Short mmCIF file of C-alpha atoms in Angstrom, two decimals:
data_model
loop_
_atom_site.label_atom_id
_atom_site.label_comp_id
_atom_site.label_asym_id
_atom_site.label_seq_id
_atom_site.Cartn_x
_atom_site.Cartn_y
_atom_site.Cartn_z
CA UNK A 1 -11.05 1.25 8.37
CA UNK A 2 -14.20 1.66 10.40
CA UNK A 3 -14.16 5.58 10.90
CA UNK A 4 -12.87 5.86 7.19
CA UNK A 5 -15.95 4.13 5.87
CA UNK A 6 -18.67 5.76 8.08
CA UNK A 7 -17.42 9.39 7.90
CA UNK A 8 -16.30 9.38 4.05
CA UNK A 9 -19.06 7.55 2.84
CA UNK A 10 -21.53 9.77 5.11
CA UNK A 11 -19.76 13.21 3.78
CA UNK A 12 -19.77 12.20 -0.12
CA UNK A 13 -22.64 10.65 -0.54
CA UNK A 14 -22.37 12.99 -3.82
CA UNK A 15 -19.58 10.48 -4.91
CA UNK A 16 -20.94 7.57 -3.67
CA UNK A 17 -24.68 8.44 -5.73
CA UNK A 18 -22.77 9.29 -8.90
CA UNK A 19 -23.97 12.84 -8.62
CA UNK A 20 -21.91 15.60 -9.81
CA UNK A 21 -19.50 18.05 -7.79
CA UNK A 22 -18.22 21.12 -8.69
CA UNK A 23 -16.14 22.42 -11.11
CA UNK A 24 -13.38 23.32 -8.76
CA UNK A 25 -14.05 19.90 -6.82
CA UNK A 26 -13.55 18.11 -10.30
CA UNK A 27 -10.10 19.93 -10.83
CA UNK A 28 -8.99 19.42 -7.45
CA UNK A 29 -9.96 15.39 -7.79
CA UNK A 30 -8.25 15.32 -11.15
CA UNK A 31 -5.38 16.90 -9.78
CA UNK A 32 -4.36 14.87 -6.88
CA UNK A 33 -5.56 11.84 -9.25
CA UNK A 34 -3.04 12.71 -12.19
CA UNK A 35 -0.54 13.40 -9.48
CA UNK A 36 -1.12 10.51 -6.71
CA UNK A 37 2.68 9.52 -7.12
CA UNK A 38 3.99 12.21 -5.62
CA UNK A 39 1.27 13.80 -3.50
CA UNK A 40 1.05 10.40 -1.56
CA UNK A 41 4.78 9.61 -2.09
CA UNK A 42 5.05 10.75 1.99
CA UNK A 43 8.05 8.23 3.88
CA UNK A 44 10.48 11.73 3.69
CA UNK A 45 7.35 13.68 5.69
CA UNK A 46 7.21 10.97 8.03
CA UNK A 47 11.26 10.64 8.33
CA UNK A 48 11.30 14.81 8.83
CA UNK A 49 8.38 14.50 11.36
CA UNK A 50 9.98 11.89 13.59
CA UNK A 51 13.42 13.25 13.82
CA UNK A 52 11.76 17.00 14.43
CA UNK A 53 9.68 15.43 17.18
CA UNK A 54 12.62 14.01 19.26
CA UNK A 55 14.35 17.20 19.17
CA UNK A 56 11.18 19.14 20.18
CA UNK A 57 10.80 16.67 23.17
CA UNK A 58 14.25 17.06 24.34
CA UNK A 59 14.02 20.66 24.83
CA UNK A 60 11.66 19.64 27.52
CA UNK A 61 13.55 19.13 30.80
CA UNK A 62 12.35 15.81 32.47
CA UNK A 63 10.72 16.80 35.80
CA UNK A 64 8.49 15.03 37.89
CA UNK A 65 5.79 17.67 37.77
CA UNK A 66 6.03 19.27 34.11
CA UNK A 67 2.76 19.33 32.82
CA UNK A 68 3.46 17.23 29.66
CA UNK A 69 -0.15 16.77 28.05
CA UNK A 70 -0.51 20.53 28.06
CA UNK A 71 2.61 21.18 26.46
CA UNK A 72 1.85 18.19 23.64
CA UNK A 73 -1.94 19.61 23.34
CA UNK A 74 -0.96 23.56 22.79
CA UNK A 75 1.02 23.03 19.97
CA UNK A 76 -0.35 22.59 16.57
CA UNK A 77 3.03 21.35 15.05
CA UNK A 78 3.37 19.16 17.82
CA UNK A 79 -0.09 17.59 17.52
CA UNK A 80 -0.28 17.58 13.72
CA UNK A 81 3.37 15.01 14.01
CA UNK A 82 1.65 13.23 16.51
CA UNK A 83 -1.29 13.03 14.69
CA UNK A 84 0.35 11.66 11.59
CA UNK A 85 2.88 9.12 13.42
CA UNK A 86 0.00 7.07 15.17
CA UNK A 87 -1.46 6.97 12.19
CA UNK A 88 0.77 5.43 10.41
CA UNK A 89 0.81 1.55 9.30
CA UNK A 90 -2.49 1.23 10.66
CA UNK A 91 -4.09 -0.06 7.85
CA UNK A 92 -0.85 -2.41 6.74
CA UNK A 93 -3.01 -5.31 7.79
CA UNK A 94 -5.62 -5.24 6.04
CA UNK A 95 -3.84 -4.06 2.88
CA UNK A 96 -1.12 -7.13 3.70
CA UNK A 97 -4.74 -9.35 3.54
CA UNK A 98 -5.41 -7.68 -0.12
CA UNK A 99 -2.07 -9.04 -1.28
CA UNK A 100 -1.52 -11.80 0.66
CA UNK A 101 -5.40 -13.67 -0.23
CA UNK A 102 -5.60 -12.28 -3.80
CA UNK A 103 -8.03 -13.84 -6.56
CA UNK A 104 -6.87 -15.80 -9.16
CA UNK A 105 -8.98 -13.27 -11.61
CA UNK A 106 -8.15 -10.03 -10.01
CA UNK A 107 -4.28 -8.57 -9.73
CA UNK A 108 -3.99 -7.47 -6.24
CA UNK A 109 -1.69 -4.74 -7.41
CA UNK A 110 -5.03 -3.80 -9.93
CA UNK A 111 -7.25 -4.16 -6.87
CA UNK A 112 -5.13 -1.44 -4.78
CA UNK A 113 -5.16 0.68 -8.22
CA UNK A 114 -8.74 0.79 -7.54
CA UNK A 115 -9.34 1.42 -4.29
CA UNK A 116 -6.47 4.24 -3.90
CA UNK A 117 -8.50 6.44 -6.82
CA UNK A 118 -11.82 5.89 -5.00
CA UNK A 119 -9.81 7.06 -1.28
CA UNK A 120 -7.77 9.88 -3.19
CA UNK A 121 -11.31 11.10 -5.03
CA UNK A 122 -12.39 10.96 -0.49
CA UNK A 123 -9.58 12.56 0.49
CA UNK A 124 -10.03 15.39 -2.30
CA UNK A 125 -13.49 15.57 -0.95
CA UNK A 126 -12.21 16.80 2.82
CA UNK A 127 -11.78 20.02 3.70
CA UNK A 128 -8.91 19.73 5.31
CA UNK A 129 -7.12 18.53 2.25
CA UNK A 130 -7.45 21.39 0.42
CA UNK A 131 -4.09 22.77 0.08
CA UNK A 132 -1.68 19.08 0.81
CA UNK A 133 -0.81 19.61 -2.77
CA UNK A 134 1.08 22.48 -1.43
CA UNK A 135 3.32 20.32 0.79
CA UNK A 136 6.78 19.85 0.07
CA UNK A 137 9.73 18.22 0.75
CA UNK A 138 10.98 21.49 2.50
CA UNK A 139 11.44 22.90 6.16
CA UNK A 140 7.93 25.11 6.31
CA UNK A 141 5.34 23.93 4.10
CA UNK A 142 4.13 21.09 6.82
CA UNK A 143 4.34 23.86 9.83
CA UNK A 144 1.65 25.89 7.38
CA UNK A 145 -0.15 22.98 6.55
CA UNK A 146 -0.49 22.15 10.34
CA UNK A 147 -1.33 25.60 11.12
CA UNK A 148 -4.65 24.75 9.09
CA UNK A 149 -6.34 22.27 11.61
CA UNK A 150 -8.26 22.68 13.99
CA UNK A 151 -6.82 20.57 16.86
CA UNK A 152 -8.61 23.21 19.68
CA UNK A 153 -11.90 22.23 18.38
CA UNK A 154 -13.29 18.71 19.85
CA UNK A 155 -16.12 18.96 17.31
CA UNK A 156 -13.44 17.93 14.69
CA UNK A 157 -11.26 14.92 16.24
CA UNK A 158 -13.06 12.31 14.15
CA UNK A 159 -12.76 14.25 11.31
CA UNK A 160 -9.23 14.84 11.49
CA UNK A 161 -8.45 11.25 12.79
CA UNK A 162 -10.42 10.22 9.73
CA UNK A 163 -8.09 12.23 7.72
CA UNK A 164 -5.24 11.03 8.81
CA UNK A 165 -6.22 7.29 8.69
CA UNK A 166 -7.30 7.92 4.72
CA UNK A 167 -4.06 9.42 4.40
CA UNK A 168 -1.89 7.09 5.45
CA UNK A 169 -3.60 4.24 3.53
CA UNK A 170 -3.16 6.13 0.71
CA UNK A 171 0.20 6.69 1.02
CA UNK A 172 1.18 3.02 1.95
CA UNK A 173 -0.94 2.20 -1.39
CA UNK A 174 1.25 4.17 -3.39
CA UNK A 175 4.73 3.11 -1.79
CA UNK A 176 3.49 -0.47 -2.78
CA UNK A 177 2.64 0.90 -6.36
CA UNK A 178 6.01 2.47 -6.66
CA UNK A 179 7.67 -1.01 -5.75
CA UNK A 180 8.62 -0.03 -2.57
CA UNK A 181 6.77 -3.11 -0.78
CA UNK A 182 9.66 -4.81 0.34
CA UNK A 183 10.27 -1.69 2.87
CA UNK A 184 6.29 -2.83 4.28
CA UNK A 185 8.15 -6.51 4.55
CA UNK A 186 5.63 -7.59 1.36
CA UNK A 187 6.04 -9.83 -1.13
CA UNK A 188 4.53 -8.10 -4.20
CA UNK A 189 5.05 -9.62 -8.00
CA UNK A 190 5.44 -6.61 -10.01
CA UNK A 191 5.78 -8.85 -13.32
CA UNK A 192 2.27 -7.34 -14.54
CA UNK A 193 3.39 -3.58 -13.71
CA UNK A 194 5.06 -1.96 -16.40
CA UNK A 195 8.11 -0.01 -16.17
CA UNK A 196 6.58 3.19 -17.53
CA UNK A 197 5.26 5.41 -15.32
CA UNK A 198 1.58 6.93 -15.49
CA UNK A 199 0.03 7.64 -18.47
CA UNK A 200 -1.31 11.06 -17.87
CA UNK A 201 2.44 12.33 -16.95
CA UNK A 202 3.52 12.14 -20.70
CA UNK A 203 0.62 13.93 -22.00
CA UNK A 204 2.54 15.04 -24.79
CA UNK A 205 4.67 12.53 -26.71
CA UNK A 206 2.21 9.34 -25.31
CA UNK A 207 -0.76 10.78 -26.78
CA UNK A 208 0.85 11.20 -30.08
CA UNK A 209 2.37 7.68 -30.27
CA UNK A 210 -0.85 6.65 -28.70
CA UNK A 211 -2.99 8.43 -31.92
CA UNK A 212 -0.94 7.07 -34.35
CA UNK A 213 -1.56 3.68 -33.04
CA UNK A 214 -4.89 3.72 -32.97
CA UNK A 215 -5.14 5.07 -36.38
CA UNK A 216 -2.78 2.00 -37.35
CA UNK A 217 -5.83 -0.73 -35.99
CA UNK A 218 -8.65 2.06 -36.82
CA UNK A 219 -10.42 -1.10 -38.59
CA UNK A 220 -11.02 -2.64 -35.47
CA UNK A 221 -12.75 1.46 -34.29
CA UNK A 222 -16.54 0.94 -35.68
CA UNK A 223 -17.90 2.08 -32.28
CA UNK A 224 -18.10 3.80 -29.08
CA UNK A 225 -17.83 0.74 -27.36
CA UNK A 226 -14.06 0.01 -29.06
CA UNK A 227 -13.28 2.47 -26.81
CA UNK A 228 -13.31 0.46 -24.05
CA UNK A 229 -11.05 -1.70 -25.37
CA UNK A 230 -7.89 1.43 -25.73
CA UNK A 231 -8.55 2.17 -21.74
CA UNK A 232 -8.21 -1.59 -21.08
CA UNK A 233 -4.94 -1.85 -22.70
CA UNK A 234 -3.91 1.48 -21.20
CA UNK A 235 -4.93 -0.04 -18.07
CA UNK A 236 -3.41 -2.97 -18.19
CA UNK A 237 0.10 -1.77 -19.22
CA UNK A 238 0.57 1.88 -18.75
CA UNK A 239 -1.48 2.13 -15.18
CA UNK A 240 -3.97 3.92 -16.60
CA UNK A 241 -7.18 4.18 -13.62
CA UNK A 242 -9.82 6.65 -14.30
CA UNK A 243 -12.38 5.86 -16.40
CA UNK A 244 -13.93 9.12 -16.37
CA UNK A 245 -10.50 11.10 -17.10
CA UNK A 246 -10.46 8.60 -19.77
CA UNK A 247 -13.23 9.79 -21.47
CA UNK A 248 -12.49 13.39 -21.16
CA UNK A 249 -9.51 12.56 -23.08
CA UNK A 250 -10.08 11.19 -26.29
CA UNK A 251 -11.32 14.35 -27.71
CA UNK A 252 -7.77 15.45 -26.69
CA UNK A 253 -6.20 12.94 -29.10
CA UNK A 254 -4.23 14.47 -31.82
CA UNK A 255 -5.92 11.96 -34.46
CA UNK A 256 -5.83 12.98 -37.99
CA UNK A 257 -9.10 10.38 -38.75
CA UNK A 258 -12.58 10.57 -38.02
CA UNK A 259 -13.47 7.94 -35.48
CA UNK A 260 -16.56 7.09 -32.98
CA UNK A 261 -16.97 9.38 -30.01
CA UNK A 262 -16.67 7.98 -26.60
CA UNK A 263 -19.56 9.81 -24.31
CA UNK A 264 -19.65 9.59 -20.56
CA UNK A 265 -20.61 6.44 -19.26
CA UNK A 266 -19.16 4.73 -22.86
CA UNK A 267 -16.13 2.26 -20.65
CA UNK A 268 -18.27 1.21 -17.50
CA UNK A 269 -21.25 0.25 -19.91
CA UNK A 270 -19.22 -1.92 -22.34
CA UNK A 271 -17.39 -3.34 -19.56
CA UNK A 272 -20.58 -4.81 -18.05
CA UNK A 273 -21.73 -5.80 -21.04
CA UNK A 274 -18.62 -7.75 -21.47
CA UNK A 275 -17.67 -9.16 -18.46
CA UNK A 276 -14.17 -10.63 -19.15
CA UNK A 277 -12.81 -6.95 -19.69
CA UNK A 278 -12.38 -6.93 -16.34
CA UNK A 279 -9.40 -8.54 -16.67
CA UNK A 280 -5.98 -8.27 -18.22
CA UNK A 281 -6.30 -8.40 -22.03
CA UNK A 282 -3.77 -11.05 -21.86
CA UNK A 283 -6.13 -13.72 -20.14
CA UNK A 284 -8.53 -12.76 -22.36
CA UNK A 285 -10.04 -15.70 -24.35
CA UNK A 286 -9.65 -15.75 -27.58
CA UNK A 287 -13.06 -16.10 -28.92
CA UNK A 288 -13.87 -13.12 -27.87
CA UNK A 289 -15.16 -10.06 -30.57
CA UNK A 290 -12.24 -7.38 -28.64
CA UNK A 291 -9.20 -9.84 -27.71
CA UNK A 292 -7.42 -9.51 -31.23
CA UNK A 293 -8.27 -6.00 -31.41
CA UNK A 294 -6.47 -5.52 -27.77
CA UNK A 295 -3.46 -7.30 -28.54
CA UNK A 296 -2.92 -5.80 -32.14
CA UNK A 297 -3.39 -2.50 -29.96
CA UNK A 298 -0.70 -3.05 -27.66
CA UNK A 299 1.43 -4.24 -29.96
CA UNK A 300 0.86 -0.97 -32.29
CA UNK A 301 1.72 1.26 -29.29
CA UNK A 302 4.72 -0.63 -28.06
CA UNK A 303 6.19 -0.22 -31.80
CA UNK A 304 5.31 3.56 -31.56
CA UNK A 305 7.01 4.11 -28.34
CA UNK A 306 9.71 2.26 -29.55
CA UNK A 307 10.28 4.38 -32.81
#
């Protein structure tokens, strides 16, 4: 994780200050945010990359003099499978620590939520990530993909090692997320993950049932800061991760009533004000002015859904 940390934080300090980006930086952020499943989704790339490389090498007669490193350095589909296979599983360890030492207070599997939206928000930031939303599961969108980088320039190996390193922690992130973490040999609980998958991919029909919830508890909506207390439950039981997206939503919601807006900033503030939102609304105590409001949320959007 060393390069990952000195190069990414050094190229976005942008993201790191809180500053703004671009519009097309936003969209491409958003994208690969609202999409991480299968964008990062990668063991059939790195299944179709290992069995092309063994039938590229044994086109190569063995010879005692065959200039091998040549051959390997002067081809970019060569060096981009290369690239990727080292790669690979190198930051198992450390993720195997996350899971393996978590807090009592903090869900590892919430923990790895985090950190893959701050690396995918890095990895949107790269140049040479630009077009991996246009890889497929196909025969020649990797070749053009590899075709992209510049392996003949030496001013760009830590760059693209750094890519490839964010990329594959990403990617292991997500198989664990996706409740493949048995293939990693982990022992994940995934009794606090819900079934459903992310709440962005049913724009449609969840934002309705969603709406009509909230309008069911609107008693409990007498401020920005109630807010907060939606995107927890969200959070907590439909994987919801951006707080920012968040926000950008609710003027989205189909609501027939008149309820307080929820300006940028509105979730980290009240979640620092109120420190036990960090975690689930379930181990919320009881005391507290938004734990009945969060449950008789949930509850509202489960009977929705269930309609």
């Amino acid at each position: 994780m060393g390069r990952i940390l000195t190069m990414t934080i050094q190229n976005n300090n942008a993201f790191e200050n809180g500053a703004g980006f671009s519009p097309i930086m936003q969209h491409r952020m958003n994208a690969m945010l609202k999409n991480a499943d299968r964008l990062f989704s990668i063991g059939w790339l790195r299944k179709r990359l290992w069995k092309e490389l063994g039938c590229r090498i044994s086109e190569i007669p063995a010879t005692e003099y065959e200039n091998y490193g040549r051959w390997l350095r002067n081809h970019f589909e060569i060096r981009f499978m290369l690239e990727f296979l080292s790669a690979y599983q190198k930051s198992l360890a450390s993720i195997r620590q996350i899971i393996g030492n978590a807090y009592d207070t903090l869900n590892p599997l919430e923990e790895l939520m985090e950190e893959r939206e701050e690396l995918i928000r890095k990895f949107a930031c790269m140049p040479l990530s630009k077009t991996w939303n246009c890889v497929r599961d196909d025969e020649e969108s990797w070749r053009q993909f590899a075709h992209r980088f510049p392996f003949s320039n030496p001013e760009k190996k830590e760059e693209i090692a750094c890519f490839f390193e964010i990329l594959d922690r990403i990617s292991i992130i997500t198989d664990i997320l996706c409740r493949r973490a048995k293939e990693y040999e982990l022992e994940v609980d995934y009794s606090s993950m819900p079934d459903n998958k992310m709440l962005y991919e049913h724009e449609g029909s969840f934002d309705e049932a969603l709406s009509r919830a909230i309008e069911n508890v609107s008693s409990y909506m007498t401020s920005k800061s109630a807010w907060a207390v939606v995107y927890c439950v969200l959070r907590d039981y439909y994987n919801y991760q951006s707080q920012a997206d968040f926000e950008r939503s609710v003027p989205r919601l189909p609501l027939k009533i008149e309820l307080p807006g929820c300006p940028k900033g509105t979730i980290s503030s009240t979640l620092r004000d109120n420190k036990y939102m960090i975690l689930r609304i379930d181990k919320w105590p009881i005391v507290k002015k938004f734990t009945k409001f969060a449950l008789e949320l949930r509850a509202a959007i489960q009977a929705e859904l269930n309609k």
